[in-house]
XYZ file of C-alpha atoms in Angstrom:
406
model
C -4.068 -61.332 -1.509
C -6.654 -58.629 -1.956
C -7.728 -58.666 1.697
C -4.681 -56.756 3.108
C -5.104 -54.100 0.408
C -8.782 -53.658 1.296
C -7.918 -53.415 5.000
C -5.276 -50.769 4.247
C -7.725 -48.721 2.192
C -10.352 -48.931 4.917
C -7.830 -47.802 7.527
C -6.775 -44.853 5.348
C -10.394 -43.843 4.779
C -11.078 -44.083 8.494
C -8.098 -41.843 9.315
C -9.198 -39.352 6.633
C -12.756 -39.306 8.006
C -11.449 -38.666 11.546
C -9.249 -35.811 10.326
C -12.100 -34.211 8.384
C -14.358 -34.557 11.410
C -11.776 -32.856 13.616
C -11.347 -30.117 11.007
C -15.091 -29.585 10.850
C -15.219 -29.324 14.630
C -12.453 -26.723 14.550
C -14.506 -24.630 12.110
C -17.697 -24.606 14.142
C -19.475 -21.227 14.214
C -18.322 -18.875 16.958
C -20.725 -16.600 18.814
C -19.309 -13.164 19.587
C -20.986 -10.595 21.823
C -20.103 -7.031 20.859
C -20.977 -3.586 22.069
C -20.820 -0.754 19.558
C -17.355 0.265 20.733
C -16.125 -3.325 20.687
C -17.518 -3.786 17.177
C -15.633 -0.718 15.967
C -12.391 -1.915 17.566
C -12.900 -5.388 16.092
C -13.397 -3.889 12.628
C -10.225 -1.791 12.855
C -8.232 -4.970 13.531
C -9.934 -7.299 11.051
C -11.517 -5.264 8.252
C -9.635 -5.644 4.956
C -9.490 -1.905 4.247
C -8.227 -1.194 7.749
C -5.527 -3.867 7.448
C -4.486 -2.477 4.075
C -4.168 1.029 5.533
C -1.856 -0.395 8.209
C 0.192 -2.051 5.456
C 0.330 1.311 3.654
C 1.973 2.759 6.749
C 4.671 0.090 6.612
C 5.141 0.722 2.879
C 5.562 4.442 3.609
C 8.291 3.660 6.167
C 10.116 1.523 3.617
C 9.710 4.286 1.022
C 11.399 6.770 3.357
C 14.381 4.462 3.764
C 14.464 3.770 0.011
C 14.765 7.491 -0.718
C 17.281 8.050 2.091
C 19.482 5.229 0.785
C 19.939 7.045 -2.545
C 22.282 9.513 -0.822
C 24.236 6.815 1.039
C 27.273 4.941 -0.338
C 26.450 2.444 -3.073
C 28.702 -0.593 -3.593
C 28.541 -2.867 -6.617
C 30.721 -5.649 -8.007
C 31.000 -6.980 -11.535
C 32.798 -10.097 -12.769
C 33.725 -10.537 -16.449
C 35.255 -13.442 -18.342
C 37.166 -12.661 -21.554
C 38.566 -14.955 -24.246
C 40.852 -13.586 -27.006
C 41.011 -15.673 -30.167
C 44.282 -13.917 -31.087
C 46.405 -12.153 -28.501
C 48.008 -8.942 -29.894
C 51.801 -8.823 -29.714
C 54.421 -6.072 -29.612
C 57.969 -6.446 -31.005
C 60.761 -4.226 -29.629
C 63.298 -5.033 -32.402
C 66.351 -7.264 -32.022
C 70.184 -7.373 -31.637
C 72.677 -6.129 -34.292
C 76.181 -7.714 -34.459
C 79.220 -8.093 -36.792
C 79.510 -11.419 -38.583
C 82.326 -12.857 -40.809
C 82.987 -15.978 -42.822
C 86.731 -15.917 -41.952
C 88.135 -18.654 -39.782
C 87.856 -18.082 -36.094
C 90.772 -16.113 -34.670
C 91.632 -14.452 -38.000
C 92.332 -10.728 -37.554
C 89.946 -8.523 -39.452
C 91.465 -5.847 -41.672
C 90.043 -2.986 -43.685
C 90.359 -5.082 -46.812
C 88.119 -7.688 -45.276
C 85.464 -5.016 -44.686
C 85.842 -3.637 -48.203
C 85.642 -7.113 -49.664
C 82.520 -7.677 -47.513
C 84.125 -10.545 -45.737
C 82.698 -8.868 -42.627
C 79.006 -7.885 -42.554
C 76.314 -6.778 -40.097
C 74.129 -9.512 -38.496
C 70.654 -9.077 -36.896
C 68.857 -11.283 -34.417
C 65.096 -10.416 -34.003
C 63.810 -10.130 -30.430
C 61.002 -12.272 -28.950
C 57.538 -10.580 -29.281
C 55.746 -9.430 -26.119
C 52.075 -10.422 -25.678
C 49.804 -7.483 -24.880
C 47.203 -9.646 -23.216
C 46.257 -13.117 -22.121
C 44.102 -15.574 -23.999
C 41.693 -16.252 -21.121
C 41.128 -13.890 -18.250
C 38.609 -13.110 -15.530
C 38.327 -9.610 -14.117
C 36.540 -8.346 -11.016
C 35.461 -4.703 -10.714
C 34.370 -3.208 -7.399
C 32.744 0.242 -7.524
C 31.873 2.507 -4.619
C 29.811 5.616 -5.425
C 28.652 8.459 -3.214
C 26.220 11.230 -4.093
C 27.731 14.496 -2.878
C 25.066 16.996 -3.923
C 21.691 16.765 -5.664
C 18.855 19.236 -5.346
C 16.293 16.606 -6.337
C 17.579 14.264 -3.616
C 17.236 16.937 -0.910
C 13.683 17.724 -1.986
C 12.938 13.997 -2.218
C 13.889 13.529 1.444
C 11.476 16.295 2.413
C 8.748 14.758 0.248
C 9.015 11.339 1.915
C 8.155 12.845 5.298
C 5.096 14.580 3.834
C 4.160 11.342 2.041
C 4.259 9.494 5.373
C 2.032 12.179 6.928
C -0.529 11.791 4.141
C -0.468 7.996 4.489
C -1.180 8.340 8.194
C -4.025 10.775 7.501
C -5.538 8.335 4.998
C -5.291 5.611 7.628
C -7.156 7.794 10.116
C -9.737 8.610 7.440
C -10.246 4.893 6.779
C -10.766 4.202 10.484
C -13.231 7.089 10.870
C -15.264 5.979 7.845
C -15.188 2.389 9.096
C -16.398 3.386 12.560
C -19.218 5.398 10.999
C -20.269 2.463 8.796
C -20.192 0.084 11.769
C -22.286 2.486 13.865
C -24.890 2.860 11.113
C -25.187 -0.880 10.509
C -25.170 -1.659 14.247
C -27.992 0.835 14.854
C -29.888 -0.441 11.814
C -29.782 -3.980 13.174
C -31.117 -2.783 16.543
C -33.899 -0.812 14.853
C -34.925 -3.816 12.742
C -34.904 -6.117 15.771
C -37.026 -3.670 17.760
C -39.373 -3.319 14.805
C -39.646 -7.110 14.616
C -40.567 -7.251 18.299
C -43.283 -4.646 17.767
C -44.616 -6.574 14.766
C -44.677 -9.823 16.748
C -46.573 -8.109 19.565
C -49.000 -6.630 17.063
C -49.442 -10.030 15.428
C -50.206 -11.600 18.798
C -52.798 -8.943 19.560
C -54.290 -9.219 16.081
C -54.515 -13.016 16.244
C -56.216 -12.731 19.634
C -58.689 -10.235 18.184
C -59.224 -12.454 15.135
C -60.000 -15.437 17.355
C -62.538 -13.395 19.371
C -64.174 -12.036 16.220
C -64.450 -15.506 14.717
C -66.305 -16.628 17.852
C -68.575 -13.561 17.618
C -69.182 -14.352 13.926
C -70.152 -17.920 14.776
C -72.659 -16.521 17.263
C -74.037 -14.196 14.578
C -72.995 -11.000 16.327
C -70.850 -9.636 13.425
C -70.625 -10.104 9.699
C -68.073 -12.098 7.732
C -66.491 -8.964 6.224
C -65.372 -7.812 9.678
C -63.571 -11.084 10.209
C -62.028 -10.897 6.737
C -60.626 -7.441 7.472
C -58.880 -8.607 10.648
C -57.668 -11.726 8.879
C -56.189 -9.551 6.123
C -54.395 -7.450 8.737
C -53.046 -10.657 10.293
C -51.685 -11.894 6.955
C -50.137 -8.482 6.271
C -48.356 -8.572 9.644
C -47.059 -12.081 8.963
C -45.654 -10.952 5.620
C -44.085 -7.923 7.297
C -42.503 -10.160 9.946
C -41.035 -12.470 7.276
C -39.690 -9.497 5.335
C -38.232 -7.929 8.472
C -36.563 -11.220 9.450
C -34.865 -11.359 6.077
C -33.749 -7.739 6.441
C -32.279 -8.525 9.855
C -30.318 -11.454 8.406
C -29.042 -9.263 5.574
C -28.064 -6.516 8.039
C -26.143 -8.967 10.203
C -24.343 -10.277 7.108
C -23.453 -6.705 6.183
C -22.159 -6.112 9.693
C -20.038 -9.283 9.528
C -18.624 -8.140 6.200
C -17.702 -4.756 7.641
C -16.199 -6.389 10.718
C -14.129 -8.827 8.665
C -15.853 -11.736 10.412
C -16.724 -15.104 8.797
C -20.369 -15.285 7.735
C -20.779 -18.597 9.587
C -20.120 -16.916 12.945
C -22.884 -15.364 15.030
C -23.067 -11.882 16.518
C -24.914 -10.824 19.650
C -25.376 -7.056 20.047
C -25.025 -6.078 23.702
C -25.925 -2.379 23.273
C -29.433 -1.078 22.736
C -30.759 2.017 21.019
C -31.431 3.894 24.243
C -27.876 3.419 25.496
C -26.464 4.618 22.198
C -28.753 7.650 22.143
C -27.812 8.536 25.724
C -24.161 8.814 24.719
C -25.073 11.842 22.576
C -24.904 15.154 24.419
C -26.725 17.516 22.087
C -25.889 20.681 24.007
C -22.174 19.926 23.956
C -22.205 19.151 20.235
C -24.122 22.304 19.322
C -22.054 24.581 21.544
C -18.762 23.326 20.088
C -17.296 25.809 17.641
C -16.418 24.455 14.230
C -12.660 24.463 13.616
C -11.892 23.579 10.041
C -8.269 22.748 10.863
C -9.509 19.784 12.900
C -11.288 18.313 9.887
C -9.346 15.385 8.448
C -10.421 15.999 4.844
C -9.119 19.550 5.099
C -5.869 18.297 6.647
C -5.399 15.879 3.765
C -5.777 18.722 1.267
C -3.293 20.797 3.253
C -0.839 17.927 2.964
C -1.587 17.712 -0.774
C -0.714 21.388 -1.015
C 2.617 20.703 0.704
C 3.312 17.892 -1.760
C 2.512 20.187 -4.705
C 4.908 22.803 -3.311
C 7.639 20.182 -3.013
C 6.976 19.041 -6.600
C 7.457 22.615 -7.738
C 10.629 22.880 -5.666
C 11.929 19.636 -7.147
C 11.432 20.860 -10.705
C 13.289 24.081 -9.874
C 16.146 22.045 -8.401
C 16.801 20.486 -11.829
C 18.530 23.765 -12.744
C 21.234 22.945 -10.159
C 24.266 20.732 -10.902
C 24.694 17.235 -9.478
C 27.951 16.148 -7.851
C 29.040 12.545 -7.240
C 32.244 10.680 -6.322
C 33.196 7.213 -7.585
C 35.979 4.834 -6.513
C 36.738 1.784 -8.675
C 39.078 -1.149 -8.017
C 39.993 -3.722 -10.708
C 41.503 -7.179 -10.218
C 42.600 -9.650 -12.938
C 43.036 -13.369 -12.409
C 45.780 -13.464 -15.120
C 47.894 -10.324 -15.325
C 49.400 -9.637 -18.813
C 53.043 -8.592 -19.104
C 51.960 -5.078 -19.960
C 48.781 -3.830 -18.227
C 47.941 -0.212 -18.888
C 44.699 -0.285 -16.813
C 45.203 1.089 -13.287
C 43.868 -1.001 -10.446
C 42.493 1.866 -8.357
C 40.703 4.918 -9.729
C 38.818 7.681 -7.947
C 36.884 10.345 -9.778
C 34.517 13.207 -9.015
C 31.846 13.925 -11.618
C 29.706 17.034 -11.935
C 26.656 17.134 -14.185
C 25.809 20.734 -15.094
C 22.480 21.342 -16.900
C 22.916 24.070 -19.496
C 20.002 24.106 -21.938
C 16.925 21.919 -22.406
C 15.077 23.919 -25.082
C 12.519 25.115 -22.509
C 11.586 21.638 -21.235
C 12.569 22.357 -17.623
C 10.729 25.661 -17.656
C 7.592 23.956 -19.024
C 7.698 21.426 -16.172
C 8.068 24.203 -13.605
C 5.039 25.995 -15.037
C 2.995 22.772 -14.911
C 3.830 22.288 -11.223
C 2.799 25.903 -10.528
C -0.578 25.342 -12.177
C -1.094 22.073 -10.296
C -0.323 23.858 -7.028
C -2.940 26.503 -7.843
C -5.493 23.769 -8.517
C -4.881 22.256 -5.088
C -5.227 25.673 -3.436
C -8.531 26.279 -5.239
C -9.814 22.850 -4.198
C -8.794 23.483 -0.582
C -10.595 26.848 -0.472
C -13.716 25.326 -2.006
C -13.631 22.468 0.509
C -13.381 24.960 3.375
C -16.613 26.654 2.272
C -18.322 23.311 1.682
C -17.361 21.987 5.117
C -18.699 25.108 6.783
C -22.039 24.675 5.002
C -22.068 20.953 5.791
C -21.467 21.675 9.476
C -24.455 24.041 9.619
C -26.767 21.585 7.836
C -25.585 18.606 9.897
C -26.072 20.509 13.163
C -29.640 21.396 12.155
C -30.371 17.800 11.087
C -28.966 16.495 14.370
C -31.152 18.864 16.384
C -34.277 17.885 14.466
C -33.493 14.161 14.708
C -32.829 14.377 18.444
C -36.055 16.272 19.074
C -37.983 13.717 17.013
C -36.368 10.899 18.990
C -37.402 12.476 22.271
C -40.973 12.946 21.027
C -41.178 9.374 19.710
C -39.774 8.102 22.973
C -42.467 9.962 24.973
């Protein structure tokens, strides 16, 4: 009886092993050949920060619609169930009539009234219920904002918010491209350095072999051989260290690209091609325009946001106007229902006094705006100085590169 169970288990294990093998084959390392430009484009699509900046753009679009929807009609419905343990009642009196104990058909005289043979009778009326014991009501409300200063300013702020989000996205892409370029060039430099070290090691080992033969023939001393052997060991250590640095640089590049560490990268560009893309004369002759600087643009947008914040606080002095329509339905209508089914109302909220709170907020927004202006002016001076220093560093680096190349 145990044999079928064992066969079933073996079959299941075999299927599982085949599936895992297929999965492992699907996850085999991929080799990707990238130029510098291709690496930057790959990073923009796959880097986590770049993807998040794209998501921020979508969030900004949704935020614009969220703010816009505040001024559009709002519809809500509410259902309520009510149970009254005791229904209130209303009595409207009864019926008054003349009654007598005399036989039917007997004429009534004044003596009968005086002798109280005829008297007044009263029949109480049936009470009227002012509600129902169990009831379910449905309220439908439609509201529309007619005027709000804060809402108008909020619409303007969403557009500026979207602009700043887009500028931050561009800033992320620029920083990412710069990081990719630096790491890409670093990997090329390390690989070229490794090639030079390997060539030097080959020459040194050849020299060491020749000197060992000369030492065996008694032409040189042992110390000369030891010196070359020490140089050989130093080069081998340098090669091992450089190999590890190359591996670490490639891992850093994969991280920046958003690429799995198991994949392999082949760099198709070389240092000379990258250097030839730089036209020093064009870069130096270009006049610095601070308005083209993205950091400065972001601060300009921050200034616009601060101005809108100030405008929003000032708008709190204005009244708000809204219209509301409400419809009410009852499952069980009482005999007397004093609640109207349809109601429309217009409400105005007029701010009168806040003990200086609104004025304090306005003053805070003014001070915050001044801070942004001061920061923007300081950044303008800093960017001008940075441009001068960077231009000088670029000139010196390019001249050094040309000299080293010669």
